Structure formats: C-alpha cells, structure tokens
PDB file of C-alpha atoms in Angstrom:
ATOM      1  CA  MET Q  26     110.324 -77.527  82.828  1.00 48.00           C
ATOM      2  CA  THR Q  27     108.069 -80.635  82.111  1.00 55.00           C
ATOM      3  CA  SER Q  28     107.282 -81.151  78.643  1.00 90.00           C
ATOM      4  CA  VAL Q  29     103.531 -80.034  79.062  1.00 93.00           C
ATOM      5  CA  GLY Q  30     104.882 -76.929  80.542  1.00 92.00           C
ATOM      6  CA  GLU Q  31     107.610 -76.756  77.223  1.00 94.00           C
ATOM      7  CA  VAL Q  32     104.856 -77.097  75.200  1.00 96.00           C
ATOM      8  CA  PHE Q  33     102.469 -74.716  76.880  1.00 96.00           C
ATOM      9  CA  ARG Q  34     105.053 -72.162  76.502  1.00 95.00           C
ATOM     10  CA  ILE Q  35     106.102 -72.887  73.343  1.00 96.00           C
ATOM     11  CA  PHE Q  36     102.280 -72.099  72.172  1.00 97.00           C
ATOM     12  CA  VAL Q  37     102.488 -68.838  74.236  1.00 97.00           C
ATOM     13  CA  GLU Q  38     104.789 -67.222  72.117  1.00 96.00           C
ATOM     14  CA  ALA Q  39     103.939 -68.405  68.957  1.00 97.00           C
ATOM     15  CA  ALA Q  40     100.046 -67.011  69.504  1.00 96.00           C
ATOM     16  CA  ALA Q  41     101.909 -63.747  70.563  1.00 96.00           C
ATOM     17  CA  GLU Q  42     104.364 -63.828  67.512  1.00 96.00           C
ATOM     18  CA  THR Q  43     101.549 -64.702  65.145  1.00 96.00           C
ATOM     19  CA  GLN Q  44      98.622 -62.156  66.738  1.00 94.00           C
ATOM     20  CA  ILE Q  45      96.270 -65.749  66.950  1.00 95.00           C
ATOM     21  CA  ARG Q  46      93.208 -65.510  68.888  1.00 96.00           C
ATOM     22  CA  TYR Q  47      93.093 -68.690  71.609  1.00 98.00           C
ATOM     23  CA  ALA Q  48      91.957 -69.776  75.121  1.00 98.00           C
ATOM     24  CA  VAL Q  49      93.698 -72.588  76.742  1.00 98.00           C
ATOM     25  CA  VAL Q  50      90.903 -74.910  78.012  1.00 97.00           C
ATOM     26  CA  GLY Q  51      91.873 -78.289  79.216  1.00 95.00           C
ATOM     27  CA  GLY Q  52      93.678 -79.525  82.460  1.00 95.00           C
ATOM     28  CA  ILE Q  53      96.050 -76.711  82.457  1.00 96.00           C
ATOM     29  CA  ALA Q  54      92.859 -74.602  82.178  1.00 98.00           C
ATOM     30  CA  VAL Q  55      91.285 -76.526  85.394  1.00 98.00           C
ATOM     31  CA  GLY Q  56      94.336 -75.995  87.048  1.00 96.00           C
ATOM     32  CA  VAL Q  57      93.386 -72.215  86.576  1.00 97.00           C
ATOM     33  CA  TRP Q  58      90.078 -72.129  87.636  1.00 98.00           C
ATOM     34  CA  GLY Q  59      89.303 -75.485  89.347  1.00 97.00           C
ATOM     35  CA  ARG Q  60      91.103 -78.109  91.619  1.00 96.00           C
ATOM     36  CA  PRO Q  61      94.316 -79.382  89.965  1.00 93.00           C
ATOM     37  CA  ARG Q  62      95.088 -82.539  87.661  1.00 93.00           C
ATOM     38  CA  THR Q  63      97.754 -83.701  86.284  1.00 92.00           C
ATOM     39  CA  THR Q  64      97.966 -83.838  81.966  1.00 93.00           C
ATOM     40  CA  ARG Q  65      99.759 -84.617  78.995  1.00 91.00           C
ATOM     41  CA  ASP Q  66      98.616 -81.949  76.647  1.00 95.00           C
ATOM     42  CA  VAL Q  67      98.159 -78.513  76.131  1.00 97.00           C
ATOM     43  CA  ASP Q  68      94.311 -77.901  74.730  1.00 98.00           C
ATOM     44  CA  CYS Q  69      93.988 -74.258  72.896  1.00 98.00           C
ATOM     45  CA  TRP Q  70      90.641 -72.857  71.281  1.00 97.00           C
ATOM     46  CA  CYS Q  71      91.698 -70.339  68.186  1.00 96.00           C
ATOM     47  CA  ALA Q  72      90.489 -68.529  65.519  1.00 93.00           C
ATOM     48  CA  VAL Q  73      91.953 -70.866  63.392  1.00 85.00           C
ATOM     49  CA  GLU Q  74      91.631 -68.436  59.642  1.00 80.00           C
ATOM     50  CA  ARG Q  75      93.655 -70.228  56.844  1.00 71.00           C
ATOM     51  CA  GLY Q  76      96.224 -67.579  57.194  1.00 86.00           C
ATOM     52  CA  ALA Q  77      96.577 -67.696  60.542  1.00 89.00           C
ATOM     53  CA  LEU Q  78      96.802 -71.128  61.187  1.00 91.00           C
ATOM     54  CA  ASP Q  79      99.579 -71.490  58.566  1.00 92.00           C
ATOM     55  CA  ARG Q  80     101.308 -68.761  60.503  1.00 95.00           C
ATOM     56  CA  LEU Q  81     100.836 -70.292  63.955  1.00 96.00           C
ATOM     57  CA  PHE Q  82     102.738 -73.413  62.442  1.00 97.00           C
ATOM     58  CA  ASP Q  83     105.321 -71.470  60.888  1.00 97.00           C
ATOM     59  CA  SER Q  84     106.045 -70.223  64.737  1.00 98.00           C
ATOM     60  CA  LEU Q  85     105.962 -73.807  66.109  1.00 98.00           C
ATOM     61  CA  GLU Q  86     107.937 -75.160  63.492  1.00 97.00           C
ATOM     62  CA  SER Q  87     110.298 -72.748  63.957  1.00 97.00           C
ATOM     63  CA  ARG Q  88     110.310 -73.504  68.161  1.00 96.00           C
ATOM     64  CA  GLY Q  89     110.662 -77.320  66.993  1.00 94.00           C
ATOM     65  CA  PHE Q  90     106.711 -78.927  66.358  1.00 96.00           C
ATOM     66  CA  VAL Q  91     107.265 -81.093  63.115  1.00 95.00           C
ATOM     67  CA  ILE Q  92     104.194 -80.510  61.166  1.00 97.00           C
ATOM     68  CA  ASP Q  93     102.167 -82.280  58.578  1.00 97.00           C
ATOM     69  CA  ARG Q  94     100.304 -79.186  57.637  1.00 95.00           C
ATOM     70  CA  GLU Q  95      98.201 -80.836  55.251  1.00 95.00           C
ATOM     71  CA  ALA Q  96      97.315 -83.802  57.515  1.00 97.00           C
ATOM     72  CA  ALA Q  97      96.581 -80.965  60.632  1.00 96.00           C
ATOM     73  CA  GLN Q  98      94.426 -79.045  58.194  1.00 93.00           C
ATOM     74  CA  ALA Q  99      92.535 -82.129  57.156  1.00 95.00           C
ATOM     75  CA  GLU Q 100      91.752 -82.930  60.683  1.00 96.00           C
ATOM     76  CA  ILE Q 101      90.928 -79.483  61.654  1.00 94.00           C
ATOM     77  CA  ARG Q 102      88.052 -79.220  58.812  1.00 92.00           C
ATOM     78  CA  GLU Q 103      86.832 -83.020  59.187  1.00 95.00           C
ATOM     79  CA  ARG Q 104      87.015 -83.039  63.115  1.00 94.00           C
ATOM     80  CA  GLY Q 105      87.459 -79.862  64.190  1.00 93.00           C
ATOM     81  CA  TYR Q 106      90.786 -79.912  65.806  1.00 95.00           C
ATOM     82  CA  CYS Q 107      94.331 -81.278  65.410  1.00 97.00           C
ATOM     83  CA  ARG Q 108      96.334 -82.986  67.334  1.00 97.00           C
ATOM     84  CA  LEU Q 109     100.324 -82.527  66.954  1.00 97.00           C
ATOM     85  CA  PRO Q 110     102.819 -83.865  68.798  1.00 95.00           C
ATOM     86  CA  TYR Q 111     106.209 -82.513  70.519  1.00 95.00           C
ATOM     87  CA  ARG Q 112     108.131 -84.800  72.170  1.00 90.00           C
ATOM     88  CA  GLU Q 113     106.286 -87.506  74.829  1.00 89.00           C
ATOM     89  CA  THR Q 114     103.180 -84.345  74.884  1.00 94.00           C
ATOM     90  CA  TYR Q 115     100.441 -82.906  72.106  1.00 96.00           C
ATOM     91  CA  LEU Q 116      99.323 -79.148  71.172  1.00 98.00           C
ATOM     92  CA  ASP Q 117      95.877 -80.268  70.436  1.00 98.00           C
ATOM     93  CA  ILE Q 118      94.721 -76.959  68.761  1.00 97.00           C
ATOM     94  CA  PHE Q 119      90.353 -76.820  68.534  1.00 96.00           C
ATOM     95  CA  ASP Q 120      89.027 -74.576  66.105  1.00 95.00           C
ATOM     96  CA  ALA Q 121      86.557 -71.537  67.363  1.00 93.00           C
ATOM     97  CA  LEU Q 122      83.958 -71.872  65.282  1.00 87.00           C
ATOM     98  CA  GLY Q 123      80.238 -70.510  65.148  1.00 91.00           C
ATOM     99  CA  PRO Q 124      78.731 -68.514  67.447  1.00 95.00           C
ATOM    100  CA  PHE Q 125      80.319 -70.910  70.497  1.00 96.00           C
ATOM    101  CA  GLY Q 126      83.075 -70.827  69.669  1.00 95.00           C
ATOM    102  CA  GLU Q 127      83.452 -66.941  69.107  1.00 95.00           C
ATOM    103  CA  SER Q 128      82.255 -66.225  72.891  1.00 97.00           C
ATOM    104  CA  VAL Q 129      84.416 -68.495  74.260  1.00 98.00           C
ATOM    105  CA  LEU Q 130      87.165 -66.253  72.479  1.00 98.00           C
ATOM    106  CA  ALA Q 131      85.697 -62.850  73.587  1.00 98.00           C
ATOM    107  CA  ARG Q 132      85.301 -63.526  77.286  1.00 98.00           C
ATOM    108  CA  ARG Q 133      88.688 -65.152  77.310  1.00 98.00           C
ATOM    109  CA  CYS Q 134      91.025 -64.299  80.499  1.00 98.00           C
ATOM    110  CA  LYS Q 135      94.317 -63.544  80.731  1.00 98.00           C
ATOM    111  CA  GLU Q 136      95.892 -65.134  83.465  1.00 97.00           C
ATOM    112  CA  GLU Q 137      99.130 -65.541  84.406  1.00 93.00           C
ATOM    113  CA  VAL Q 138     100.615 -69.739  84.723  1.00 90.00           C
ATOM    114  CA  GLU Q 139     104.700 -70.579  84.281  1.00 82.00           C
ATOM    115  CA  GLY Q 140     105.604 -67.357  84.485  1.00 86.00           C
ATOM    116  CA  ARG Q 141     103.555 -65.887  81.622  1.00 87.00           C
ATOM    117  CA  GLU Q 142     100.184 -64.440  81.087  1.00 94.00           C
ATOM    118  CA  SER Q 143      97.878 -66.063  79.001  1.00 97.00           C
ATOM    119  CA  TRP Q 144      94.644 -66.294  77.703  1.00 98.00           C
ATOM    120  CA  PHE Q 145      92.603 -68.597  79.030  1.00 99.00           C
ATOM    121  CA  ALA Q 146      88.939 -70.186  78.608  1.00 99.00           C
ATOM    122  CA  SER Q 147      86.667 -68.266  81.330  1.00 99.00           C
ATOM    123  CA  PRO Q 148      85.252 -70.529  84.171  1.00 99.00           C
ATOM    124  CA  GLU Q 149      81.651 -70.682  82.505  1.00 99.00           C
ATOM    125  CA  ASP Q 150      82.896 -71.772  79.350  1.00 98.00           C
ATOM    126  CA  LEU Q 151      85.377 -74.301  80.810  1.00 98.00           C
ATOM    127  CA  VAL Q 152      82.544 -75.334  82.374  1.00 98.00           C
ATOM    128  CA  LEU Q 153      80.476 -75.522  78.801  1.00 98.00           C
ATOM    129  CA  LEU Q 154      83.711 -77.259  77.210  1.00 97.00           C
ATOM    130  CA  LYS Q 155      84.033 -79.660  79.467  1.00 97.00           C
ATOM    131  CA  ALA Q 156      79.895 -80.717  79.716  1.00 97.00           C
ATOM    132  CA  LEU Q 157      80.365 -81.043  75.918  1.00 95.00           C
ATOM    133  CA  SER Q 158      83.037 -83.756  75.866  1.00 93.00           C
ATOM    134  CA  ASP Q 159      82.153 -87.648  76.310  1.00 90.00           C
ATOM    135  CA  ARG Q 160      84.927 -88.420  78.744  1.00 92.00           C
ATOM    136  CA  ALA Q 161      84.851 -88.828  82.362  1.00 93.00           C
ATOM    137  CA  LYS Q 162      87.725 -87.449  83.458  1.00 93.00           C
ATOM    138  CA  ASP Q 163      86.420 -83.720  81.843  1.00 95.00           C
ATOM    139  CA  HIS Q 164      82.897 -84.211  83.262  1.00 96.00           C
ATOM    140  CA  GLU Q 165      84.991 -85.237  86.817  1.00 96.00           C
ATOM    141  CA  ASP Q 166      86.678 -81.666  86.495  1.00 97.00           C
ATOM    142  CA  LEU Q 167      83.668 -80.253  86.832  1.00 97.00           C
ATOM    143  CA  PRO Q 168      81.848 -80.325  90.348  1.00 97.00           C
ATOM    144  CA  GLY Q 169      86.296 -78.893  91.318  1.00 97.00           C
ATOM    145  CA  ILE Q 170      85.667 -75.874  89.171  1.00 98.00           C
ATOM    146  CA  TYR Q 171      82.184 -75.511  90.680  1.00 97.00           C
ATOM    147  CA  ALA Q 172      83.814 -75.824  94.080  1.00 96.00           C
ATOM    148  CA  VAL Q 173      86.330 -72.985  93.439  1.00 97.00           C
ATOM    149  CA  GLN Q 174      84.422 -70.593  91.930  1.00 97.00           C
ATOM    150  CA  GLY Q 175      81.476 -71.167  93.974  1.00 94.00           C
ATOM    151  CA  GLU Q 176      78.864 -67.690  93.386  1.00 94.00           C
ATOM    152  CA  ALA Q 177      81.816 -66.166  91.244  1.00 96.00           C
ATOM    153  CA  LEU Q 178      80.331 -68.300  88.426  1.00 97.00           C
ATOM    154  CA  GLU Q 179      77.628 -67.280  86.110  1.00 98.00           C
ATOM    155  CA  ARG Q 180      75.070 -69.665  85.641  1.00 97.00           C
ATOM    156  CA  ASP Q 181      72.655 -67.767  83.740  1.00 98.00           C
ATOM    157  CA  TYR Q 182      75.679 -67.482  80.930  1.00 98.00           C
ATOM    158  CA  ILE Q 183      75.959 -71.152  81.714  1.00 98.00           C
ATOM    159  CA  TRP Q 184      72.325 -72.359  81.574  1.00 98.00           C
ATOM    160  CA  SER Q 185      72.030 -70.047  78.579  1.00 98.00           C
ATOM    161  CA  TRP Q 186      74.699 -71.668  76.011  1.00 98.00           C
ATOM    162  CA  ALA Q 187      73.893 -75.556  78.125  1.00 98.00           C
ATOM    163  CA  ARG Q 188      70.253 -75.206  76.527  1.00 97.00           C
ATOM    164  CA  ARG Q 189      71.309 -73.965  73.039  1.00 97.00           C
ATOM    165  CA  LEU Q 190      74.204 -76.604  72.788  1.00 96.00           C
ATOM    166  CA  ALA Q 191      72.095 -78.994  74.036  1.00 95.00           C
ATOM    167  CA  VAL Q 192      70.068 -78.859  70.972  1.00 95.00           C
ATOM    168  CA  GLU Q 193      72.512 -77.439  68.457  1.00 92.00           C
ATOM    169  CA  ALA Q 194      75.226 -80.002  69.244  1.00 89.00           C
ATOM    170  CA  ASP Q 195      72.412 -83.060  70.159  1.00 92.00           C
ATOM    171  CA  THR Q 196      74.141 -83.390  73.530  1.00 91.00           C
ATOM    172  CA  PRO Q 197      70.994 -83.330  76.122  1.00 94.00           C
ATOM    173  CA  GLU Q 198      73.338 -84.798  78.231  1.00 95.00           C
ATOM    174  CA  ILE Q 199      75.529 -81.653  78.704  1.00 96.00           C
ATOM    175  CA  LEU Q 200      71.956 -80.324  80.715  1.00 97.00           C
ATOM    176  CA  ASP Q 201      72.731 -83.514  83.381  1.00 96.00           C
ATOM    177  CA  ARG Q 202      76.244 -82.946  83.585  1.00 96.00           C
ATOM    178  CA  ILE Q 203      75.741 -79.513  84.738  1.00 97.00           C
ATOM    179  CA  ARG Q 204      73.313 -80.058  87.348  1.00 96.00           C
ATOM    180  CA  GLU Q 205      75.075 -83.526  88.700  1.00 95.00           C
ATOM    181  CA  ALA Q 206      78.265 -80.818  89.005  1.00 96.00           C
ATOM    182  CA  GLU Q 207      76.612 -77.892  90.098  1.00 94.00           C
ATOM    183  CA  ARG Q 208      74.963 -80.622  93.177  1.00 92.00           C
ATOM    184  CA  ARG Q 209      78.379 -81.819  93.661  1.00 92.00           C
ATOM    185  CA  GLY Q 210      80.655 -78.883  93.564  1.00 90.00           C
ATOM    186  CA  SER Q 211      78.473 -77.537  96.289  1.00 87.00           C
ATOM    187  CA  THR Q 212      79.226 -80.525  99.137  1.00 87.00           C
ATOM    188  CA  ILE Q 213      83.078 -79.928  98.410  1.00 82.00           C
ATOM    189  CA  THR Q 214      85.263 -77.965 101.369  1.00 70.00           C
TER     190      THR Q 214
END
C-alpha cells in the first residue's frame, strides 16, 4: 500500500473510532469525482470541536502518528488547518467552520475507496473548494470534475455558494475559475 493509501486508511479508521464528522477532499476526492491524479497527502474537512480533535489525535497517535498537539491546535486556530506528517506524506485537517463548512459536511457522500467506505465532499463542494484554492494544480482539477460529472452537477448550488464566497472570502476570482472550468469541462471527451 502506498504511504498515501496508508494515511487514508489510518484517518478513516480513526475518524470512525472517534465518530468525528469529516469529508475527504483534495486529490483523493478528485479521483472519485473527476479525473484521477497523483497526490502526496490526504486532505479532510472535519468538525474539529476541541474534544473531538483531542479524541482524533489520540486515535491517530495510537496508529503511529507523532503529533505536536499545541502546534497543531495553534495552526487550526490561526490558519484553519493543520498538517500532520506521517512518514513521507501528510494528513491535512481543515476546520469545517462556519456555514460553508457545515454545508460541506451536511452534503458529504459515502463512497468506497481502497476497499473501505469513506465520507467525501460532494462533487459540487469539491468544485467550490478547488476554485477557492490559490494553487494552479487545484484549478486544473476543475474541468475534469465537470467533464466526469456532467449534467449531474447541481450548478445552482455551485453558483449560489460561489457568489456568496466571492464576497465573504474576498475571492471574486472564484467566479471566473468556475466559469472557465465549466467551459473547459464541456470540451473534454
């Protein structure tokens, strides 16, 4: 099993054990909803209330993670996520804070990957998360999601949140990224 696959398995087991609400996002989710690509980490949006985060860290540590809890909790408070190393890969835990985070968790979908059922962000929420990112790699994932999902994507939901996030997160470029992804996705066969 690859290191990414091992971290994915460990996280899913720990999340199930601690009953933390989560949604896998990032490259692994792109493989579920769009055109698969390689990834070097596991990205998850989680409901990280203090007690839940401590339980998750306990479970991860029992499976081989070494976590500087003070630093990880400070990262979540200051940046909204923490990056936990495991061998040569990482587990990134994002705080699903606020109305959009709650929407991501409410709309998550159960899918099977690597032989285990796991919760994934919906394809619509993955589009929004990728469009919000400031990384070109994330923007390149967007047309593939549109191409694979086609008419199944709930475009009204995407555009409603995109307009809201453009203002709330001061990211008006999200609108152009989604427009471009729709255009490019429709040309991929």
